[in-house]
Coordinates of C-alpha atoms in Angstrom, one line a residue:
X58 CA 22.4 1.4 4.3
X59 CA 21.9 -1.4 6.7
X60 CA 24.5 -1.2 9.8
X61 CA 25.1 -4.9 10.8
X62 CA 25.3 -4.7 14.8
X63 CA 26.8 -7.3 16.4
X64 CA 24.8 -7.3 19.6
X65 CA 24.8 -10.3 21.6
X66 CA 22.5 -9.4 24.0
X67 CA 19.9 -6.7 24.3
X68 CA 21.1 -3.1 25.2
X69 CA 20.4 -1.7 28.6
X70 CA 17.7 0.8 29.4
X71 CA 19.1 3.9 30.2
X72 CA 18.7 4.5 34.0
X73 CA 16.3 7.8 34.8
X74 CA 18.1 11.0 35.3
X75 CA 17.8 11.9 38.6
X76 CA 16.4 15.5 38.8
X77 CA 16.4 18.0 41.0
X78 CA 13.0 17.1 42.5
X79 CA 14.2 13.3 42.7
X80 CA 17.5 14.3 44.7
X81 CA 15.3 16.9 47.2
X82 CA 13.7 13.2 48.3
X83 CA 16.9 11.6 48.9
X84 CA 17.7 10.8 52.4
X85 CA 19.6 13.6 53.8
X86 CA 22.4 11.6 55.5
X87 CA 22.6 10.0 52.4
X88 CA 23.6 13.0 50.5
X89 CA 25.8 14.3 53.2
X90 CA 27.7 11.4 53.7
X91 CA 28.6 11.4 49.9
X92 CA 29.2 14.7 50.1
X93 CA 32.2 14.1 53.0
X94 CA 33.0 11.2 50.7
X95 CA 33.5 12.8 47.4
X96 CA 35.5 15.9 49.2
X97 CA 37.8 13.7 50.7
X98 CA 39.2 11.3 47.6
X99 CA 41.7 12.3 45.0
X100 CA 40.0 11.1 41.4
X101 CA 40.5 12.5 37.6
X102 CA 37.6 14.7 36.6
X103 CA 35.9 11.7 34.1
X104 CA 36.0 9.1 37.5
X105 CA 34.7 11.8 39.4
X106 CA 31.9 12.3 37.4
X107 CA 31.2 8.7 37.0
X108 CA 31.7 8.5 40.8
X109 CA 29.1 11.0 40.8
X110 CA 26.9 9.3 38.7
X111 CA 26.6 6.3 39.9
X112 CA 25.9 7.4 43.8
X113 CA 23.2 9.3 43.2
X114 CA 21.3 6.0 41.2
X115 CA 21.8 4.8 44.2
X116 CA 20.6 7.1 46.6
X117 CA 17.2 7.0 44.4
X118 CA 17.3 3.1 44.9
X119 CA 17.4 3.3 48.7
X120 CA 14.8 6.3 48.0
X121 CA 12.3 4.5 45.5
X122 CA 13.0 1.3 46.4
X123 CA 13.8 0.9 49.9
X124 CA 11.9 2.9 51.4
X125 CA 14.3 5.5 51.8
X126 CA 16.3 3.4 54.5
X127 CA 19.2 5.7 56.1
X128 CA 22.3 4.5 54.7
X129 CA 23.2 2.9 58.1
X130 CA 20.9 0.5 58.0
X131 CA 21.8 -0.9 55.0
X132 CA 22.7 -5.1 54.7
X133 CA 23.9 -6.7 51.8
X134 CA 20.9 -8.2 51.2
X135 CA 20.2 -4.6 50.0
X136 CA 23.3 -4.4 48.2
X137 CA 22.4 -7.5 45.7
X138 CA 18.6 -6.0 45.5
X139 CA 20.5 -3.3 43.8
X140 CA 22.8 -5.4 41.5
X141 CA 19.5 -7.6 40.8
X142 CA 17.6 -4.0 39.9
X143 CA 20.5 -3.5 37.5
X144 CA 21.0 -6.8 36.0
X145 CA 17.5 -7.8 35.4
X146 CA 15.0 -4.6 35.5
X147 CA 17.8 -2.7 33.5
X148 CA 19.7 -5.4 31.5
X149 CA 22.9 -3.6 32.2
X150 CA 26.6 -5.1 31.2
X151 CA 28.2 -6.4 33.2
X152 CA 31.1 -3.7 33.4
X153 CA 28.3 -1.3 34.1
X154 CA 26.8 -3.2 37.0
X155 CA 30.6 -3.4 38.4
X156 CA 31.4 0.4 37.7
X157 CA 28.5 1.3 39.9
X158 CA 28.8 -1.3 42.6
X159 CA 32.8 0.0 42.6
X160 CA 31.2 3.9 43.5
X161 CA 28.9 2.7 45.9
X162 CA 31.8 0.1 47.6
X163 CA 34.9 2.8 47.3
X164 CA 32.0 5.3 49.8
X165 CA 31.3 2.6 52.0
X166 CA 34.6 1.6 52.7
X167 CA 35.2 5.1 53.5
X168 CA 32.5 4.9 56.1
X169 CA 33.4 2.2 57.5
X170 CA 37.3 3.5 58.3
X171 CA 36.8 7.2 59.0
X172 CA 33.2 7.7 59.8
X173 CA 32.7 4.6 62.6
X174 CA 34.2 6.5 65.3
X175 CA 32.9 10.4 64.0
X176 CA 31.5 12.0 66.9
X177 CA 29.6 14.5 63.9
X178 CA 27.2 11.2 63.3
X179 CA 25.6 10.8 66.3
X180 CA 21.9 9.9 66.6
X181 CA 19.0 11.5 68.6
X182 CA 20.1 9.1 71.4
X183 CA 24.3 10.5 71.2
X184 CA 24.7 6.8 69.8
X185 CA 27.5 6.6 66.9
X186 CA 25.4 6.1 63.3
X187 CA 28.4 4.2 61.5
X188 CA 29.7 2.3 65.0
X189 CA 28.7 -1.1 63.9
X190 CA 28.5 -0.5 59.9
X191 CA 30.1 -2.6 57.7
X192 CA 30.7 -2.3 53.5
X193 CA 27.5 -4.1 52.4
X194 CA 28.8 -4.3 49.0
X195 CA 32.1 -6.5 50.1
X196 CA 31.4 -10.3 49.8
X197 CA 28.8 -10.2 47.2
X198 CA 28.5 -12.7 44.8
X199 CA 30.8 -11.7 41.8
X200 CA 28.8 -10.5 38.6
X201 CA 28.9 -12.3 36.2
X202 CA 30.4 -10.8 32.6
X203 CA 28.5 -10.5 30.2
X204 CA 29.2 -9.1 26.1
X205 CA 26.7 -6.6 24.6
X206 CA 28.5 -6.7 21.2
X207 CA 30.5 -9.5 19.9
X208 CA 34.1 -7.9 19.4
X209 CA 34.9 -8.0 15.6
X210 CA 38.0 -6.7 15.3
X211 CA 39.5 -3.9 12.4
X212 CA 41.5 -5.9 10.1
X213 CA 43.9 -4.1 7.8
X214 CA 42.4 -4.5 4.5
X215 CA 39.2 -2.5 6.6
X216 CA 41.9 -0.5 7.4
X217 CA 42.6 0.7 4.5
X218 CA 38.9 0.7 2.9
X219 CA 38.5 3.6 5.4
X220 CA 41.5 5.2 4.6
X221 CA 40.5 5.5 1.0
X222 CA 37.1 6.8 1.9
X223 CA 38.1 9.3 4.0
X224 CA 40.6 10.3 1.6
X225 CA 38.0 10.9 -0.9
X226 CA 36.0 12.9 1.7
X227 CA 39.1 15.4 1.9
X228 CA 38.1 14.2 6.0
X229 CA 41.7 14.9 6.8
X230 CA 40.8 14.9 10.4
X231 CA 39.5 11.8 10.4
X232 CA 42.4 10.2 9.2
X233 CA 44.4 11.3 11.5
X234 CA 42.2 9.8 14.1
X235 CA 42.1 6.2 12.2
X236 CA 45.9 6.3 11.6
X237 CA 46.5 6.9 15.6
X238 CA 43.9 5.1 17.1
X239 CA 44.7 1.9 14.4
X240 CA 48.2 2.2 14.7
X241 CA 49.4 3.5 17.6
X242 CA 46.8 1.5 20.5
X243 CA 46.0 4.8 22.3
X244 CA 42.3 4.6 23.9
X245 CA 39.9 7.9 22.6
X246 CA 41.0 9.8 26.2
X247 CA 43.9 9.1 25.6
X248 CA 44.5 10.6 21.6
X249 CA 43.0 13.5 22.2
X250 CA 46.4 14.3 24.3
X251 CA 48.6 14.1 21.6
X252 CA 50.5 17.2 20.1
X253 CA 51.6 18.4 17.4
X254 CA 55.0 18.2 19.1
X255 CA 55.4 14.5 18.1
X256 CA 56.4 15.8 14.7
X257 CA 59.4 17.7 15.7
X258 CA 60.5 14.7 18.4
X259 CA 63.9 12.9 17.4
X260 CA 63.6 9.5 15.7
X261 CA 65.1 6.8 17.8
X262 CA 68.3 5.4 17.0
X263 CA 67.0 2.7 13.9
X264 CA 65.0 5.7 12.5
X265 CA 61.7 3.5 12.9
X266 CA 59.7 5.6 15.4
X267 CA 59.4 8.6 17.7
X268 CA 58.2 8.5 21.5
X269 CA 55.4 10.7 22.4
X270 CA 56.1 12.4 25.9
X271 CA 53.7 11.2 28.5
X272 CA 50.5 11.6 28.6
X273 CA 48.1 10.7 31.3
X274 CA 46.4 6.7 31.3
X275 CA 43.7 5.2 33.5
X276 CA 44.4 5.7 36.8
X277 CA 44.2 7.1 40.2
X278 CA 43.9 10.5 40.9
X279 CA 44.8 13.6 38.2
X280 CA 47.8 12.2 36.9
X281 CA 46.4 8.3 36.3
X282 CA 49.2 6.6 34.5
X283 CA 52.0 7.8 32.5
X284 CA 52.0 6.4 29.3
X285 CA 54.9 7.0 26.5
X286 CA 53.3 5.9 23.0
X287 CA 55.5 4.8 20.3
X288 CA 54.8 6.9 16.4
X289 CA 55.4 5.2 13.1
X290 CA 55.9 7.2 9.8
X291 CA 51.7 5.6 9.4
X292 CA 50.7 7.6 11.5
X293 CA 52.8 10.6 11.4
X294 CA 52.3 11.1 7.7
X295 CA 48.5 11.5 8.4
X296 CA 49.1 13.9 11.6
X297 CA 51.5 15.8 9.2
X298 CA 48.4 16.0 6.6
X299 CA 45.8 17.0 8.7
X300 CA 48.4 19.7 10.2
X301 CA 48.9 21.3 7.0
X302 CA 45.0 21.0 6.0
X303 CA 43.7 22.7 8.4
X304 CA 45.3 25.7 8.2
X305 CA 46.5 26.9 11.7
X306 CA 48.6 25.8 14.4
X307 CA 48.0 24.6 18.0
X308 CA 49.5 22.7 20.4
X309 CA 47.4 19.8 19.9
X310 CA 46.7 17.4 17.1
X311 CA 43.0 16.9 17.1
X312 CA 41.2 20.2 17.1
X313 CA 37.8 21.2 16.1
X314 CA 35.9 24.2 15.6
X315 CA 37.0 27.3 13.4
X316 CA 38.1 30.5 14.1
X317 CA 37.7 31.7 17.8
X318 CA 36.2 28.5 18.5
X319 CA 39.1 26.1 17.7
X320 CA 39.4 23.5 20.8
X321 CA 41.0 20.4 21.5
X322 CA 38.1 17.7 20.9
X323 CA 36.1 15.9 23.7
X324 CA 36.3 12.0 24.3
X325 CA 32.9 12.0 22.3
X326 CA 33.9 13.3 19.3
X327 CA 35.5 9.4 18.6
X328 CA 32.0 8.3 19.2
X329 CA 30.0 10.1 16.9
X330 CA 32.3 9.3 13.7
X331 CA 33.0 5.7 14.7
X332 CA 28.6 5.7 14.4
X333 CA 28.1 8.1 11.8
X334 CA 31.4 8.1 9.6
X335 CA 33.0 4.4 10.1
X336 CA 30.2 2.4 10.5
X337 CA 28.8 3.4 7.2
X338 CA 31.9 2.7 5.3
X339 CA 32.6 -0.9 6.9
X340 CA 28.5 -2.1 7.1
X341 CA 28.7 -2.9 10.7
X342 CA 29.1 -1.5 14.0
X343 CA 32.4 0.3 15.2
X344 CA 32.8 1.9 18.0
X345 CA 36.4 3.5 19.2
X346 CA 37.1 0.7 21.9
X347 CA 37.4 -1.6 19.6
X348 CA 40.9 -0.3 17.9
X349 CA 43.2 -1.1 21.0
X350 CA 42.3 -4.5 20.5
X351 CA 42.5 -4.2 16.8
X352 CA 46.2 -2.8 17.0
X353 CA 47.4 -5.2 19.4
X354 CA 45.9 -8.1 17.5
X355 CA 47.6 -7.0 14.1
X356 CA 50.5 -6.5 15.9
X357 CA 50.5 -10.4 16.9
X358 CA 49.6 -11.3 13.7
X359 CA 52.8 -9.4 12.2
X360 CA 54.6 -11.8 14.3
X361 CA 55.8 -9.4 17.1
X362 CA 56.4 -11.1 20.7
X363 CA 53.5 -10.5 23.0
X364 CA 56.1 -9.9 25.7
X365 CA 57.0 -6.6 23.7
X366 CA 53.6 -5.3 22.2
X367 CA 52.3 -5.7 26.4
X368 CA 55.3 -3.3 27.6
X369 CA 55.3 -0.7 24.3
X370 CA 51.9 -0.8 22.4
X371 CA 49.2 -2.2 25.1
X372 CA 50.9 -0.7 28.4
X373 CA 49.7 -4.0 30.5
X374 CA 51.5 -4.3 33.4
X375 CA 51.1 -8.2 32.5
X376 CA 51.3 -10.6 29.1
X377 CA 48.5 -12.1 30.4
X378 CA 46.2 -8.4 30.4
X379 CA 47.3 -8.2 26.6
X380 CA 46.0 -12.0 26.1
X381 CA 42.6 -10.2 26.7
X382 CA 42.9 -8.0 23.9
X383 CA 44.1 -10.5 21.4
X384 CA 41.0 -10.9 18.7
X385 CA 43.2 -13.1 16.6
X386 CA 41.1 -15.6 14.7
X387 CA 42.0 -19.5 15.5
X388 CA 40.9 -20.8 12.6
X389 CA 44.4 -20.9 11.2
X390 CA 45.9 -22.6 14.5
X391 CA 42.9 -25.3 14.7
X392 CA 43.4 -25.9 10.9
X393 CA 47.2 -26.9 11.6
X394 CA 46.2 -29.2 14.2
X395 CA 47.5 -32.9 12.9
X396 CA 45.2 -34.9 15.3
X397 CA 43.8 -38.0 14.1
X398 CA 40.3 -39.2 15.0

């Protein structure tokens, strides 16, 4: 079966793993620097790691590519060689090129406040390394967004087409997934918090949904942002299903494994049956980004004030965040138009 992909652009290349025999070449007070850097900022494990990430492409940059320039020396005309490698050698999004300018920014900064005046980097001559540094990454031109996929949103009718596939499958599991991630607007990190709890929580007062307890949401630090997801009798009849399917209890909802090996799943899990399992039924490209703007778009459509499905569903701490997300189709509105040519 042909998957229709709906790329707007080519994909980037995937940037070289840095080895072990890469990093040994690395400028030394390069990786001691980052090493201050990272032991002194408070970030979640997954930022961490994409913190981590992205500074050591960088160090090989200044390695491969500048001549392994100490990090002192650096000007922002080195900075935008860097988003340039990105951009055009790589072909990276947009949102890619940002993330890693962000990491290589956030341990500049750092330098430039606690390390300008740190007796501990001093040169050969006793002079201050960071004295006169200065973020090279602030005041770069701003990158310009870009859209590897053109964002098709999951309409109900393809709602339910999956639905009835899966059921057919007996995938119990994954229906569970669709019904939470469709319905309820949580992002992949964010569903795999969910417990089993939610089906024992008191209905609120109309006897139209139940409030999850908080769960943890992008953001700084270990706890990122508490979030409170709202739980329709959608998708708490499919949690209740795949509960009693797969015959044993745990505190969380989506679990994989069997026997001594049951665990909660990993962000990645999403990934592979949005590609393998989704995509097949539909004929084109899903991935599991896509169904927080799909839930907040049917949402809209149903009529529901965008002022509510910002605060409840979408957790924007503005209208105009949600707006973003919004994949309605303006056919309708243009069609309505009365304007006379």
């Amino acid at each position: 079966m042909t998957i229709e992909k709906n790329q707007l652009r080519e994909r980037a290349k995937k940037l070289p793993e840095i080895t072990p025999e890469m990093w040994k070449q690395v400028h030394p007070l390069y990786k001691r620097v980052m090493a201050d850097y990272l032991s002194s900022i408070e970030l979640s494990k997954q930022t961490k790691k994409q913190y981590i990430s992205a500074l050591r492409q960088f160090g090989w940059f200044v390695t491969n590519s500048l001549n392994n320039k100490p990090i002192y020396k650096l000007k922002k005309k080195d900075g935008m060689r860097y988003i340039n490698y990105l951009r055009e050698d790589r072909k990276m999004s947009s949102s890619g090129i940002n993330m890693k300018k962000s990491a290589v920014s956030a341990m500049c900064q750092y330098i430039e406040n606690y390390l300008a005046d740190d007796d501990d980097y001093e040169d050969d001559k006793g002079d201050l390394m960071f004295e006169t540094f200065r973020n090279f990454m602030q005041g770069l031109p701003p990158v310009v967004k870009t859209q590897t996929y053109d964002k098709k949103k999951v309409t109900k009718d393809e709602y339910d087409l999956m639905m009835k596939a899966l059921e057919e499958d007996e995938n119990y599991l994954g229906m569970a997934w669709l019904a939470v991630a469709f319905n309820v607007g949580a992002r992949r990190s964010e569903i795999i918090q969910f417990k089993t709890s939610i089906l024992s929580e008191e209905w609120n007062e109309s006897k139209k949904y139940k409030k999850h307890p908080p769960i943890r949401g992008k953001g700084r630090g270990e706890e990122g942002k508490r979030l409170e997801y709202l739980f329709y009798p959608e998708a708490l009849k499919y949690i209740q299903l795949w509960t009693e399917k797969r015959g044993y209890d745990h505190e969380f909802i989506f679990t994989i494994g069997q026997g001594e090996n049951i665990r909660v799943m990993g962000r990645n899990w999403a990934d592979y049956f949005c590609e393998n399992t989704l995509s097949h039924i539909l004929g084109r490209r899903i991935n599991p980004h896509i169904f927080k703007a799909s839930c907040i778009t049917y949402l809209l459509e149903q009529g529901i004030k965008m002022e509510v499905v910002s605060k409840h569903f979408a957790h924007h701490n503005s209208t105009a965040t949600t707006e973003i997300y919004n994949l309605s189709d303006s056919t309708k509105e243009l069609d309505n138009l009365d304007i006379k040519l």
